[in-house]
Short mmCIF file of C-alpha atoms in Angstrom, two decimals:
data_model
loop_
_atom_site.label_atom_id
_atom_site.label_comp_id
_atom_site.label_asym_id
_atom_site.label_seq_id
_atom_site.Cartn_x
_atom_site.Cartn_y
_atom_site.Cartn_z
CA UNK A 1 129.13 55.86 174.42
CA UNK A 2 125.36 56.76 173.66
CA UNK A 3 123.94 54.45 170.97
CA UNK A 4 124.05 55.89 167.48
CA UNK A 5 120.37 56.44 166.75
CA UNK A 6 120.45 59.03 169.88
CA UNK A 7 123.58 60.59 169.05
CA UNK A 8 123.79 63.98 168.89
CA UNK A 9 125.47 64.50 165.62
CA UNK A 10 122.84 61.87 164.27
CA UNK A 11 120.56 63.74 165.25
CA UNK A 12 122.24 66.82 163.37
CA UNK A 13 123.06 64.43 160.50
CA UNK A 14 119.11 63.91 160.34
CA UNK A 15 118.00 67.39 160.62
CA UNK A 16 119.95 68.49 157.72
CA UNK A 17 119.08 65.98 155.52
CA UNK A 18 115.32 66.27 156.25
CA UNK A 19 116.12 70.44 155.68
CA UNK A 20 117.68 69.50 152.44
CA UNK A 21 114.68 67.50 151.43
CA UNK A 22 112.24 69.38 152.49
CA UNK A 23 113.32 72.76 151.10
CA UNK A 24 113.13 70.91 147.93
CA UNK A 25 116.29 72.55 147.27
CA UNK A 26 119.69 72.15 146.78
CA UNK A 27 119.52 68.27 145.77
CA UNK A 28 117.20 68.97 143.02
CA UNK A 29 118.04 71.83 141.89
CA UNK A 30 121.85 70.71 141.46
CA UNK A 31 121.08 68.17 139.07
CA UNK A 32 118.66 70.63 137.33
CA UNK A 33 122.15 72.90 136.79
CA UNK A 34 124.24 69.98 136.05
CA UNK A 35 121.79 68.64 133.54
CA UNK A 36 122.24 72.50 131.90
CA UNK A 37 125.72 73.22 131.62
CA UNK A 38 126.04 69.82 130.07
CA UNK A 39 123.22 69.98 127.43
CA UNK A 40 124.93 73.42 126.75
CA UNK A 41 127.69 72.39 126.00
CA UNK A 42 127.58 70.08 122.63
CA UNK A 43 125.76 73.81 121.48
CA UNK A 44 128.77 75.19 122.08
CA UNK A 45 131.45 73.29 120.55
CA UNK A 46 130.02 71.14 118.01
CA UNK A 47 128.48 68.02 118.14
CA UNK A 48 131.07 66.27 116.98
CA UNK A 49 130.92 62.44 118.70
CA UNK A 50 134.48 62.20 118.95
CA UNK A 51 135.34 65.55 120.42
CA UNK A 52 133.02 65.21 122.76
CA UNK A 53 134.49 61.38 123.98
CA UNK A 54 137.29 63.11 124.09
CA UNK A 55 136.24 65.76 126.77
CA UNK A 56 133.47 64.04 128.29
CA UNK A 57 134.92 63.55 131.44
CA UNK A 58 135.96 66.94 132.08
CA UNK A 59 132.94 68.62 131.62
CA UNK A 60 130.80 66.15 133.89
CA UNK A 61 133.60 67.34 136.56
CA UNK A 62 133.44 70.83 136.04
CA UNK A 63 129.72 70.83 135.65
CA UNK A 64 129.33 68.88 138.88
CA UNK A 65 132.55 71.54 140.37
CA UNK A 66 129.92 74.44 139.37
CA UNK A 67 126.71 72.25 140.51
CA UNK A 68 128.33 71.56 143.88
CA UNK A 69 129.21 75.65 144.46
CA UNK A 70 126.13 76.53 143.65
CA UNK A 71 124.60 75.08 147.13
CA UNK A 72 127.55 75.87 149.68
CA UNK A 73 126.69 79.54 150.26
CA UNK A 74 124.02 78.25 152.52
CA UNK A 75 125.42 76.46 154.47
CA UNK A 76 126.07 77.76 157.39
CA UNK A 77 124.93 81.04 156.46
CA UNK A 78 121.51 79.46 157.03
CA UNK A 79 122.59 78.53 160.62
CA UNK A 80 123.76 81.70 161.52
CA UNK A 81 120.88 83.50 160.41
CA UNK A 82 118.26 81.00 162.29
CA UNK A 83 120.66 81.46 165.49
CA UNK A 84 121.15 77.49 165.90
CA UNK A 85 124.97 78.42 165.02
CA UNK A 86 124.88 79.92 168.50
CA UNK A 87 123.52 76.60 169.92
CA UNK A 88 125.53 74.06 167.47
CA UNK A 89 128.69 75.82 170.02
CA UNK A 90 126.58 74.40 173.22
CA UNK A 91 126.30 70.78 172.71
CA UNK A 92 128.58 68.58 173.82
CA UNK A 93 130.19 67.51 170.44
CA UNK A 94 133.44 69.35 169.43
CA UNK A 95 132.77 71.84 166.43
CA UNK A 96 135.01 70.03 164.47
CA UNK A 97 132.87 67.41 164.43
CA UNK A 98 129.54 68.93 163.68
CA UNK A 99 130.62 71.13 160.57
CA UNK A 100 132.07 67.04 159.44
CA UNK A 101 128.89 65.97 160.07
CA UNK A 102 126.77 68.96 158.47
CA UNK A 103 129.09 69.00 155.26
CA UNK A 104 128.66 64.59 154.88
CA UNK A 105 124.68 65.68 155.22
CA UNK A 106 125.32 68.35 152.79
CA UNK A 107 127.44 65.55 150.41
CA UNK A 108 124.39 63.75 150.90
CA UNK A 109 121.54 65.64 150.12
CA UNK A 110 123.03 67.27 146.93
CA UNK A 111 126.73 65.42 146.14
CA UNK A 112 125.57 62.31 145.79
CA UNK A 113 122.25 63.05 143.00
CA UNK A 114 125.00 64.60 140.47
CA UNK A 115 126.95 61.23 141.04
CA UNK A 116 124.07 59.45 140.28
CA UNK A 117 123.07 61.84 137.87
CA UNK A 118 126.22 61.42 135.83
CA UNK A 119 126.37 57.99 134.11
CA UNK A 120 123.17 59.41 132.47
CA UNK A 121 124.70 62.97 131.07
CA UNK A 122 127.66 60.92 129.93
CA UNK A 123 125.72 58.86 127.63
CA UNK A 124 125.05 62.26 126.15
CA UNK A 125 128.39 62.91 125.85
CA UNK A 126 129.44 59.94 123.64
CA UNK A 127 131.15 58.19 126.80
CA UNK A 128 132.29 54.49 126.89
CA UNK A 129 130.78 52.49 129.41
CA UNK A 130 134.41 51.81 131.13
CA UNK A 131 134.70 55.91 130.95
CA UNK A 132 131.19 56.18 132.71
CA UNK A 133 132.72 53.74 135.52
CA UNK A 134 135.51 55.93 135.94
CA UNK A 135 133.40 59.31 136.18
CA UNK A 136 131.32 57.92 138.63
CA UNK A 137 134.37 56.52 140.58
CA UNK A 138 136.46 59.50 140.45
CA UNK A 139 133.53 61.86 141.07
CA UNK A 140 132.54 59.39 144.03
CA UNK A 141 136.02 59.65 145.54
CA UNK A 142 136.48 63.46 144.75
CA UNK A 143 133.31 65.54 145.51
CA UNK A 144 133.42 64.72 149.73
CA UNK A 145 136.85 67.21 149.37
CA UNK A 146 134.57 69.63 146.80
CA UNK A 147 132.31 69.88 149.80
CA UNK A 148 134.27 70.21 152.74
CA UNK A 149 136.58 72.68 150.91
CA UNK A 150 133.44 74.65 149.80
CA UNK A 151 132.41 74.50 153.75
CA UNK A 152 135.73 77.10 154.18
CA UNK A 153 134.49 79.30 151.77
CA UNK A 154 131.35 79.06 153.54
CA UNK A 155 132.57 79.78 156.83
CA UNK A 156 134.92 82.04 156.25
CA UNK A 157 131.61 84.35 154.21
CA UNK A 158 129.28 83.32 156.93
CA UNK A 159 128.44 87.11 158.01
CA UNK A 160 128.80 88.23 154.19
CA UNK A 161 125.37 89.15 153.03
CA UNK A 162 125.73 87.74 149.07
CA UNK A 163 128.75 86.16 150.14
CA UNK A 164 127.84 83.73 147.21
CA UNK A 165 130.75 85.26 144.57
CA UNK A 166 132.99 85.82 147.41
CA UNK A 167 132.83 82.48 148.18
CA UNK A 168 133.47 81.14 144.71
CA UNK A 169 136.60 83.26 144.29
CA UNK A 170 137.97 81.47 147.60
CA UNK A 171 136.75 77.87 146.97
CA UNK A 172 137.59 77.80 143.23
CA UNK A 173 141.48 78.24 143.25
CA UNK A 174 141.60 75.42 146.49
CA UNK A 175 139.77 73.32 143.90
CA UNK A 176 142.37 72.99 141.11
CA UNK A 177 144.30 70.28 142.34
CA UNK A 178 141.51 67.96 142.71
CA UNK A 179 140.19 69.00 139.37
CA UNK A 180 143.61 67.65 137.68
CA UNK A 181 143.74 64.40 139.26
CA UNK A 182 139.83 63.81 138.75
CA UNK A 183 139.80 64.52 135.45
CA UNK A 184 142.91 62.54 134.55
CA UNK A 185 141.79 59.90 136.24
CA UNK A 186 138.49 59.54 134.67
CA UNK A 187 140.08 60.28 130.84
CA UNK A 188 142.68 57.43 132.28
CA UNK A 189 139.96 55.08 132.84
CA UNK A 190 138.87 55.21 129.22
CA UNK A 191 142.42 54.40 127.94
CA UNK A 192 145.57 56.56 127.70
CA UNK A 193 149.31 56.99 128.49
CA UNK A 194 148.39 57.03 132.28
CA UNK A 195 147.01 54.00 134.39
CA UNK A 196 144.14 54.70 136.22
CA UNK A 197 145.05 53.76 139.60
CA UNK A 198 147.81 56.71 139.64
CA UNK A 199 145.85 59.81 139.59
CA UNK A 200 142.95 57.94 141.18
CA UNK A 201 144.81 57.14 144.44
CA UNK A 202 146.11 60.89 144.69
CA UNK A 203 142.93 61.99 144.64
CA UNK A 204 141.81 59.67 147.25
CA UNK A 205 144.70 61.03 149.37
CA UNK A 206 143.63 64.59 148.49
CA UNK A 207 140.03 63.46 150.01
CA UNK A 208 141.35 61.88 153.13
CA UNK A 209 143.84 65.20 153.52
CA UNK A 210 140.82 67.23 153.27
CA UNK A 211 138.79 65.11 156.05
CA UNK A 212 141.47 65.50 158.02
CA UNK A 213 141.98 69.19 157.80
CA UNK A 214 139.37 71.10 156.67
CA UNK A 215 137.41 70.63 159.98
CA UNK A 216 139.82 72.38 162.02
CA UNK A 217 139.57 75.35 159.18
CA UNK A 218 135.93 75.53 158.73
CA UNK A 219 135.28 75.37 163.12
CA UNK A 220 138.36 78.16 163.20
CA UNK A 221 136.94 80.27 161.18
CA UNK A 222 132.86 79.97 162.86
CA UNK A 223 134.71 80.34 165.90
CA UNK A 224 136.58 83.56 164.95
CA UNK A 225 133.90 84.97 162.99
CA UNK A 226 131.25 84.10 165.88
CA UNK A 227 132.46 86.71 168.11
CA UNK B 1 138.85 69.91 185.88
CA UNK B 2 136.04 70.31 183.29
CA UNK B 3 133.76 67.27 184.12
CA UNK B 4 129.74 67.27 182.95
CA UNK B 5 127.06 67.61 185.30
CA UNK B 6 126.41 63.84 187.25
CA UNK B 7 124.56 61.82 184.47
CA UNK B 8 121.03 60.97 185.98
CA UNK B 9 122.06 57.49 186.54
CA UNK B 10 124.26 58.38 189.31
CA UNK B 11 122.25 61.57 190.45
CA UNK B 12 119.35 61.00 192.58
CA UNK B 13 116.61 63.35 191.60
CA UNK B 14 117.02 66.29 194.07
CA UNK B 15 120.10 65.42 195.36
CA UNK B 16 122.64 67.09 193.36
CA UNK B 17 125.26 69.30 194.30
CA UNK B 18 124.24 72.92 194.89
CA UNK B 19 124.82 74.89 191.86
CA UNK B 20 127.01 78.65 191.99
CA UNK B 21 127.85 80.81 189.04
CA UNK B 22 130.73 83.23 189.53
CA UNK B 23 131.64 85.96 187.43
CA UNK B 24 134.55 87.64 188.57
CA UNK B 25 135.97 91.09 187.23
CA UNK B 26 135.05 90.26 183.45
CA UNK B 27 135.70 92.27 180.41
CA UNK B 28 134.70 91.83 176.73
CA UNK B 29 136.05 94.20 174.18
CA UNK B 30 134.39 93.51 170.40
CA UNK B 31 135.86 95.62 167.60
CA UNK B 32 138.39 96.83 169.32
CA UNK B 33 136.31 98.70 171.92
CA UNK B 34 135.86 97.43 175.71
CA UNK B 35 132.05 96.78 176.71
CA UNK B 36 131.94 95.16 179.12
CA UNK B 37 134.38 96.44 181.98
CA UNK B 38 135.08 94.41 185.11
CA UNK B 39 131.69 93.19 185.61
CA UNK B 40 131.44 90.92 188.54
CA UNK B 41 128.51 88.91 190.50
CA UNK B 42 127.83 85.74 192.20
CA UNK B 43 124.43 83.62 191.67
CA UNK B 44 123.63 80.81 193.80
CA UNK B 45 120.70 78.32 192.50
CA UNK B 46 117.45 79.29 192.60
CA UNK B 47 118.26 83.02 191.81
CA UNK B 48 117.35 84.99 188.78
CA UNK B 49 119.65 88.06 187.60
CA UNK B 50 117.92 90.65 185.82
CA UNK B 51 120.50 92.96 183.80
CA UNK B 52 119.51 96.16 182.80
CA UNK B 53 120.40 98.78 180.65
CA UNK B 54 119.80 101.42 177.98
CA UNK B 55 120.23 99.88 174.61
CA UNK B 56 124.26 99.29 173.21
CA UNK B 57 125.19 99.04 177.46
CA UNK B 58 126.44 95.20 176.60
CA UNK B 59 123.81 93.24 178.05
CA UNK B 60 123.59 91.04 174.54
CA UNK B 61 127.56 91.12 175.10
CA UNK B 62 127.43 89.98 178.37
CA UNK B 63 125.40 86.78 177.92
CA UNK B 64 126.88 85.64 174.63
CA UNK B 65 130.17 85.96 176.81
CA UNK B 66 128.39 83.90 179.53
CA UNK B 67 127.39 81.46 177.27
CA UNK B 68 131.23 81.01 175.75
CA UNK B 69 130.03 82.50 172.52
CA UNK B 70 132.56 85.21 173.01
CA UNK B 71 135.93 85.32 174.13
CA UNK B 72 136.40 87.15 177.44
CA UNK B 73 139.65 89.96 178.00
CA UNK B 74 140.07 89.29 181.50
CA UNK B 75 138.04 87.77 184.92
CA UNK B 76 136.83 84.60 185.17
CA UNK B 77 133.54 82.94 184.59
CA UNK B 78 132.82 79.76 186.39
CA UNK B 79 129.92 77.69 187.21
CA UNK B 80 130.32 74.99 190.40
CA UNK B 81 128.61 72.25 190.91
CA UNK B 82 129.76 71.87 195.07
CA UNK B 83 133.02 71.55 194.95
CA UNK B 84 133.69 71.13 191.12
CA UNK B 85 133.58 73.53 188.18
CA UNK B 86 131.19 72.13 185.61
CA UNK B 87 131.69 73.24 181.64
CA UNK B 88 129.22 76.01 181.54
CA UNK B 89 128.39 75.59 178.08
CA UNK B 90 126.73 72.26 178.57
CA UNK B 91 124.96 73.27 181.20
CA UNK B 92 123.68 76.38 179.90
CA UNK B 93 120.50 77.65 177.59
CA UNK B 94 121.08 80.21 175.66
CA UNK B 95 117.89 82.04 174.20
CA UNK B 96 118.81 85.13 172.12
CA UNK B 97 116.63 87.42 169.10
CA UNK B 98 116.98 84.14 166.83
CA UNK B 99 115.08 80.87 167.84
CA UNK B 100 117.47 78.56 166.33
CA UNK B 101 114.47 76.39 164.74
CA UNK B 102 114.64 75.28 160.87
CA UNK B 103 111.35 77.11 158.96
CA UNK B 104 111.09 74.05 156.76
CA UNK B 105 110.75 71.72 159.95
CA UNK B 106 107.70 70.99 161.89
CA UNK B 107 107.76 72.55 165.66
CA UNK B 108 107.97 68.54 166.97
CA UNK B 109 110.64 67.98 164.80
CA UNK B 110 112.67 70.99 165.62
CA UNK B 111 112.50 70.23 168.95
CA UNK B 112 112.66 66.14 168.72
CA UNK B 113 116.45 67.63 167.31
CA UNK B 114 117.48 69.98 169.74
CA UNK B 115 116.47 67.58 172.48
CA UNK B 116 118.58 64.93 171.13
CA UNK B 117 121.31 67.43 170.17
CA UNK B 118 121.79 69.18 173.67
CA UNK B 119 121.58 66.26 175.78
CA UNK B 120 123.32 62.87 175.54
CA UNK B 121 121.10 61.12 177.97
CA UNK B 122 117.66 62.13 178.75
CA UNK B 123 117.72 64.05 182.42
CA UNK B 124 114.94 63.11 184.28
CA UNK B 125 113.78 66.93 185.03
CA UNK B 126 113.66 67.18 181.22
CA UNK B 127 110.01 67.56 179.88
CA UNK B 128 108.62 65.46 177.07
CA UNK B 129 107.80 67.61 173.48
CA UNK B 130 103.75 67.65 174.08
CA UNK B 131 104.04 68.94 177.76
CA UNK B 132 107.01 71.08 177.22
CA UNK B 133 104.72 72.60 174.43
CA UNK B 134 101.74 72.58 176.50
CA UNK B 135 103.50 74.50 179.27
CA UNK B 136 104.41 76.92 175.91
CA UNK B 137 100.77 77.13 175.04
CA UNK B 138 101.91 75.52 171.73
CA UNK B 139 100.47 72.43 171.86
CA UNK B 140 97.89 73.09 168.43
CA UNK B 141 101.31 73.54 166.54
CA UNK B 142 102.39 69.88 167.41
CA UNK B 143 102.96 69.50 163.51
CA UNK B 144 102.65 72.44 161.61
CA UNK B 145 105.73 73.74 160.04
CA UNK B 146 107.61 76.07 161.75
CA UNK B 147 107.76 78.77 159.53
CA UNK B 148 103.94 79.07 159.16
CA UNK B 149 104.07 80.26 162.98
CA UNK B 150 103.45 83.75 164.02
CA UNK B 151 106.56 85.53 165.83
CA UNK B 152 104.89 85.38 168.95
CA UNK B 153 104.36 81.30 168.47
CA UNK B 154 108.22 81.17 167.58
CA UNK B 155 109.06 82.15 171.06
CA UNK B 156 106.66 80.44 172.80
CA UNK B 157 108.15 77.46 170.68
CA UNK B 158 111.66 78.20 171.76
CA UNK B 159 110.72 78.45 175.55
CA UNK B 160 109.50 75.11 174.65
CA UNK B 161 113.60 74.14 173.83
CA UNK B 162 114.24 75.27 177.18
CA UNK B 163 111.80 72.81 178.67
CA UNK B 164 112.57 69.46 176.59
CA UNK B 165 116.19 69.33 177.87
CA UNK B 166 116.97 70.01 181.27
CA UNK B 167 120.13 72.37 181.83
CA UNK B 168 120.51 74.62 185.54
CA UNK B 169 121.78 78.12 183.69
CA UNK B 170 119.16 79.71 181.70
CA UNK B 171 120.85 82.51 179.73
CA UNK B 172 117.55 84.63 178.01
CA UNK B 173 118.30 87.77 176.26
CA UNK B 174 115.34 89.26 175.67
CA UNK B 175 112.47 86.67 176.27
CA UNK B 176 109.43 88.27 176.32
CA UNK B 177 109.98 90.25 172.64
CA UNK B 178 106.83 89.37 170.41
CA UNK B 179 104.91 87.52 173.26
CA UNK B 180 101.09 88.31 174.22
CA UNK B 181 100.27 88.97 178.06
CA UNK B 182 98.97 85.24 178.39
CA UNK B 183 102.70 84.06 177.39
CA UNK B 184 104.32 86.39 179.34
CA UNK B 185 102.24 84.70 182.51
CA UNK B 186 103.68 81.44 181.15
CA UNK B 187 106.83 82.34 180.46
CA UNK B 188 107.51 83.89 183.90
CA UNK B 189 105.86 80.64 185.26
CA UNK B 190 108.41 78.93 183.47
CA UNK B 191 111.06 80.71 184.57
CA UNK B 192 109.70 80.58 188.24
CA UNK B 193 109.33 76.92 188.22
CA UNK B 194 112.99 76.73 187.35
CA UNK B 195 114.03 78.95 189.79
CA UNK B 196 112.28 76.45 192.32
CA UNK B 197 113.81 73.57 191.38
CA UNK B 198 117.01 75.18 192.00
CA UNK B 199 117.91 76.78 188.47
CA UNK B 200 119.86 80.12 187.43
CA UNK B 201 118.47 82.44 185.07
CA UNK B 202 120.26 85.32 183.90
CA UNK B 203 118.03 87.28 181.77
CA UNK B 204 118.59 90.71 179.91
CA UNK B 205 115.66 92.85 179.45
CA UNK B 206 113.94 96.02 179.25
CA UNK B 207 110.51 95.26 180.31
CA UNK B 208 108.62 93.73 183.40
CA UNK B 209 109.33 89.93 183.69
CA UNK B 210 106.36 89.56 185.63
CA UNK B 211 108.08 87.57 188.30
CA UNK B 212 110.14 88.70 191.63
CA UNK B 213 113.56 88.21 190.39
CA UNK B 214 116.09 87.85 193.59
CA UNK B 215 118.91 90.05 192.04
CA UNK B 216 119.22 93.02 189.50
CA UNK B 217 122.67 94.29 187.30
CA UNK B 218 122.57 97.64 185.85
CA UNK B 219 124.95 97.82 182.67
#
């Protein structure tokens, strides 16, 4: 067992952070479009303060849902442009592996600023300090399966040039399910019919399920679409 | 069994087991059409294989196949190490049109990654980043980023990849694309050197590599 500074999926864990950084890019530039959609929205439908307490939580989750698709269509479109696809398939770590670790770098780099981005658009949205908590939480326990089900979208476009709608029509519908237990579990933290824990511990579940699985679909499809 | 090549703790430096790629009778179909048909050869270390051919004859098809990047129809591909069959894709470099480096990253750092990723352990044959780039002629672009390099830098920057982590099979489709004649001198140097110390190269080309190459393949 190799120590985990020289690792080779460290090393790949590093060198997609440090691309994420550097291009300045997707981290940024999420928060940028999450800071938008939400400011847009009190335009849109009134400011009203207790409308908007009401909904709060489900527009931070669909504006982080639209943040987060905004930055999968690179990738590993990126990769397979550059050629280090080819190589990622000569190491000695199982693909499975590497696309886990490039889509935790990619959680990284531009996942976790909307998390910590959040508490602060809530407070624009009239939320409850308890209901900030349980954005945060939820979005903290939900967006690792956003990511690594946006990684099959992005595998399966990989050769698409502009696969970027093509890849939101495949990722979005996959989505739903963790959209409903998010967002009733952070409307459940505020107060409500439903205890928290409930929908919160699905959608932990639904994040484990999709550690589990979505490896094995997002190395099938590189594999398949590699030749 | 599929074991790794000896890890240099247990391999004295020179004294591992001689190295033989076999390809035996192998066809590739892509899209439905066959080509590569029942291509066979045998390459014991310290050869080179030049593969020729007019353009669309497979010879990009036949070393992505080499390298496991593409399923094969039928044959065999197999590398030994003595008596044992090694996994070919770990002991393989593959160097195709793309250079596999990150434009944002510097040239170090690109390569600081690739030699951590392709090797668990460092082998003792493998060179460190400033002579592997001053074999490549690089060694100005230490730090700048790769994307402000010229194409012709790029490959000399990629050669460098092949340099910082030691594997026997060189598969090169291509090489010398973009390179000036003083890095086509290196680059066959390169490849000569590794030939000496017992390596394979299979390389696909159209022009003059520069260097006596023991065995040719026309596609």
């Amino acid at each position: 067992m190799t120590p985990l500074s020289t690792s080779p999926l460290w090393a790949l864990f590093l060198r997609e952070w440090r691309v994420a950084r550097r291009i300045g890019g997707s981290g940024a530039m999420g928060v940028v479009f999450f800071l938008t959609f939400v400011t847009l929205v009190p335009f849109a439908i009134g400011a009203d303060p207790n409308l908007l307490a009401r909904i709060g939580p489900a527009i931070l989750w669909i504006a982080a849902l639209m943040a987060s698709l905004l930055s999968f269509d690179r990738l590993f479109q990126a990769d397979a442009e550059d050629g280090s696809l080819d190589l990622l398939h000569l190491g000695s770590s199982p693909l499975e592996l590497v696309v886990l670790v490039k889509c935790l770098a990619h959680w990284a780099a531009s996942g976790l600023p909307l998390i910590l981005a959040a508490p602060f658009l809530g407070l624009m949205l009239q939320q409850e300090p308890i209901a900030l908590g349980g954005v945060v939480a939820t979005l903290l326990a939900g967006t690792p399966a956003l990511t690594l089900i946006g990684g099959i979208g992005a595998a399966a476009t990989v050769t698409v040039r502009r696969g970027g709608l093509l890849m939101a029509l495949l990722v979005l519908p996959l989505t739903i399910p963790i959209l409903i237990f998010g967002v009733s579990a952070a409307q459940a933290a505020s107060g409500g019919s439903v205890p928290f824990l409930s929908p919160f511990l699905i959608l932990c579940a639904m994040t484990l399920a999709a550690f589990a699985l979505c490896p094995f679909a997002i190395a099938a499809a590189l594999r398949y679409l590699g030749e | 069994m599929n074991i790794s090549l000896p890890t240099p703790s247990n391999a004295p430096e020179g004294g591992a087991l001689p190295l033989r790629l076999c390809v035996d009778g192998v066809s590739v179909q892509r899209a439905g059409r066959r080509i590569i048909d029942n291509i066979g050869f045998k390459l014991v270390e310290g050869e080179a294989l030049v593969v020729t051919g007019r353009n669309g004859a497979g010879k990009s098809t036949l070393l992505r196949a080499l390298a496991g990047l593409l399923p094969i129809g039928q044959g065999a591909i197999r590398l030994n190490s003595g008596p044992l069959e090694v996994e070919l894709a770990q002991n393989a470099h593959y160097l195709a049109h793309a250079d596999g480096m990150k434009l944002a990253l510097s040239v170090e750092e690109n390569l600081h990654f690739w030699a951590h990723y392709l090797a668990d352990a460092p082998h003792p044959r493998s060179q460190s980043i400033p002579q592997a780039l001053s074999l490549a002629g690089l060694t100005h672009a230490l730090h700048a980023p790769f994307g402000a390099l010229s194409a012709g830098q790029k490959r000399r920057a990629a050669l460098a990849r092949l340099l910082v982590v030691h594997r026997p099979l060189w598969l090169l489709d291509e090489p010398m694309t973009a390179l000036d004649q003083a890095s086509r001198i290196r680059f066959a140097q390169a490849m000569r050197a590794h030939c000496a110390e017992g390596g394979l190269i299979v390389v696909a080309t159209h022009e003059p590599l520069g260097f006596e190459t023991t065995r040719e393949l026309a596609l």
